[in-house]
Amino acid sequence: MSTTEIKKVCHLLLDQIEDKKILEEFLEILKDKRDHSSSDFWNDLTDEQKKDLEEAWIESEDENNLISNEEVMKISGEWIKKLSGQARH
């Protein structure tokens, strides 16, 4: 379905809705989607955050810098156990 066809169907559906609350909710959903799809999170980052992400990306290109999912799960499980133990004291 083309963009034009989608818009036509949306217009037809909207024209059939008489409930003001539903129309207001639909409007809010559309506004929210528009606002989030047009924003690029990269522009919201500080220069330092951008630099850190770029460095992490470069480091991830070397397989020696990667950790398997199993290892991550093991480490995080141990970390959670330690935190749980501290919370009891």
GROMACS .gro file of C-alpha atoms in nm:
model
   89
    1MET     CA    1   0.000   0.000   0.000
    2SER     CA    2   0.141   0.338  -0.094
    3THR     CA    3   0.165   0.634   0.139
    4THR     CA    4  -0.120   0.804  -0.044
    5GLU     CA    5  -0.341   0.496  -0.009
    6ILE     CA    6  -0.263   0.468   0.361
    7LYS     CA    7  -0.355   0.833   0.411
    8LYS     CA    8  -0.685   0.784   0.227
    9VAL     CA    9  -0.777   0.486   0.445
   10CYS     CA   10  -0.686   0.679   0.759
   11HIS     CA   11  -0.899   0.973   0.647
   12LEU     CA   12  -1.193   0.743   0.580
   13LEU     CA   13  -1.159   0.580   0.919
   14LEU     CA   14  -1.129   0.914   1.095
   15ASP     CA   15  -1.435   1.047   0.918
   16GLN     CA   16  -1.635   0.755   1.059
   17ILE     CA   17  -1.535   0.814   1.422
   18GLU     CA   18  -1.770   1.037   1.617
   19ASP     CA   19  -1.634   0.974   1.967
   20LYS     CA   20  -1.432   1.281   2.068
   21LYS     CA   21  -1.226   1.085   2.323
   22ILE     CA   22  -1.115   0.831   2.063
   23LEU     CA   23  -1.024   1.109   1.821
   24GLU     CA   24  -0.822   1.289   2.089
   25GLU     CA   25  -0.636   0.968   2.176
   26PHE     CA   26  -0.567   0.902   1.809
   27LEU     CA   27  -0.434   1.256   1.770
   28GLU     CA   28  -0.201   1.211   2.068
   29ILE     CA   29  -0.070   0.882   1.929
   30LEU     CA   30   0.001   1.042   1.592
   31LYS     CA   31   0.175   1.340   1.751
   32ASP     CA   32   0.384   1.115   1.971
   33LYS     CA   33   0.488   0.894   1.677
   34ARG     CA   34   0.571   1.196   1.465
   35ASP     CA   35   0.780   1.357   1.738
   36HIS     CA   36   0.976   1.041   1.815
   37SER     CA   37   1.033   0.932   1.459
   38SER     CA   38   1.166   1.270   1.352
   39SER     CA   39   1.409   1.305   1.638
   40ASP     CA   40   1.750   1.147   1.622
   41PHE     CA   41   1.881   1.046   1.963
   42TRP     CA   42   2.234   1.118   1.840
   43ASN     CA   43   2.158   1.490   1.839
   44ASP     CA   44   2.055   1.470   2.205
   45LEU     CA   45   2.389   1.326   2.318
   46THR     CA   46   2.675   1.529   2.456
   47ASP     CA   47   3.006   1.535   2.268
   48GLU     CA   48   3.156   1.311   2.537
   49GLN     CA   49   2.874   1.055   2.500
   50LYS     CA   50   2.916   1.055   2.122
   51LYS     CA   51   3.292   1.003   2.161
   52ASP     CA   52   3.237   0.715   2.406
   53LEU     CA   53   2.992   0.544   2.170
   54GLU     CA   54   3.225   0.585   1.874
   55GLU     CA   55   3.514   0.438   2.074
   56ALA     CA   56   3.296   0.146   2.189
   57TRP     CA   57   3.194   0.079   1.829
   58ILE     CA   58   3.557   0.074   1.714
   59GLU     CA   59   3.653  -0.155   2.003
   60SER     CA   60   3.367  -0.392   1.920
   61GLU     CA   61   3.515  -0.450   1.575
   62ASP     CA   62   3.795  -0.653   1.740
   63GLU     CA   63   3.659  -0.992   1.850
   64ASN     CA   64   3.915  -1.002   2.132
   65ASN     CA   65   3.721  -0.721   2.300
   66LEU     CA   66   3.390  -0.907   2.292
   67ILE     CA   67   3.240  -1.112   2.574
   68SER     CA   68   3.007  -1.404   2.506
   69ASN     CA   69   2.647  -1.388   2.620
   70GLU     CA   70   2.715  -1.682   2.853
   71GLU     CA   71   2.997  -1.491   3.022
   72VAL     CA   72   2.784  -1.179   3.058
   73MET     CA   73   2.503  -1.385   3.215
   74LYS     CA   74   2.750  -1.549   3.455
   75ILE     CA   75   2.904  -1.217   3.560
   76SER     CA   76   2.568  -1.044   3.598
   77GLY     CA   77   2.433  -1.340   3.799
   78GLU     CA   78   2.728  -1.316   4.038
   79TRP     CA   79   2.680  -0.940   4.064
   80ILE     CA   80   2.309  -0.981   4.144
   81LYS     CA   81   2.388  -1.240   4.412
   82LYS     CA   82   2.634  -1.001   4.574
   83LEU     CA   83   2.382  -0.717   4.569
   84SER     CA   84   2.110  -0.942   4.709
   85GLY     CA   85   2.340  -1.047   4.991
   86GLN     CA   86   2.424  -0.686   5.075
   87ALA     CA   87   2.058  -0.589   5.081
   88ARG     CA   88   1.984  -0.847   5.353
   89HIS     CA   89   2.241  -0.703   5.595
   0.00000   0.00000   0.00000
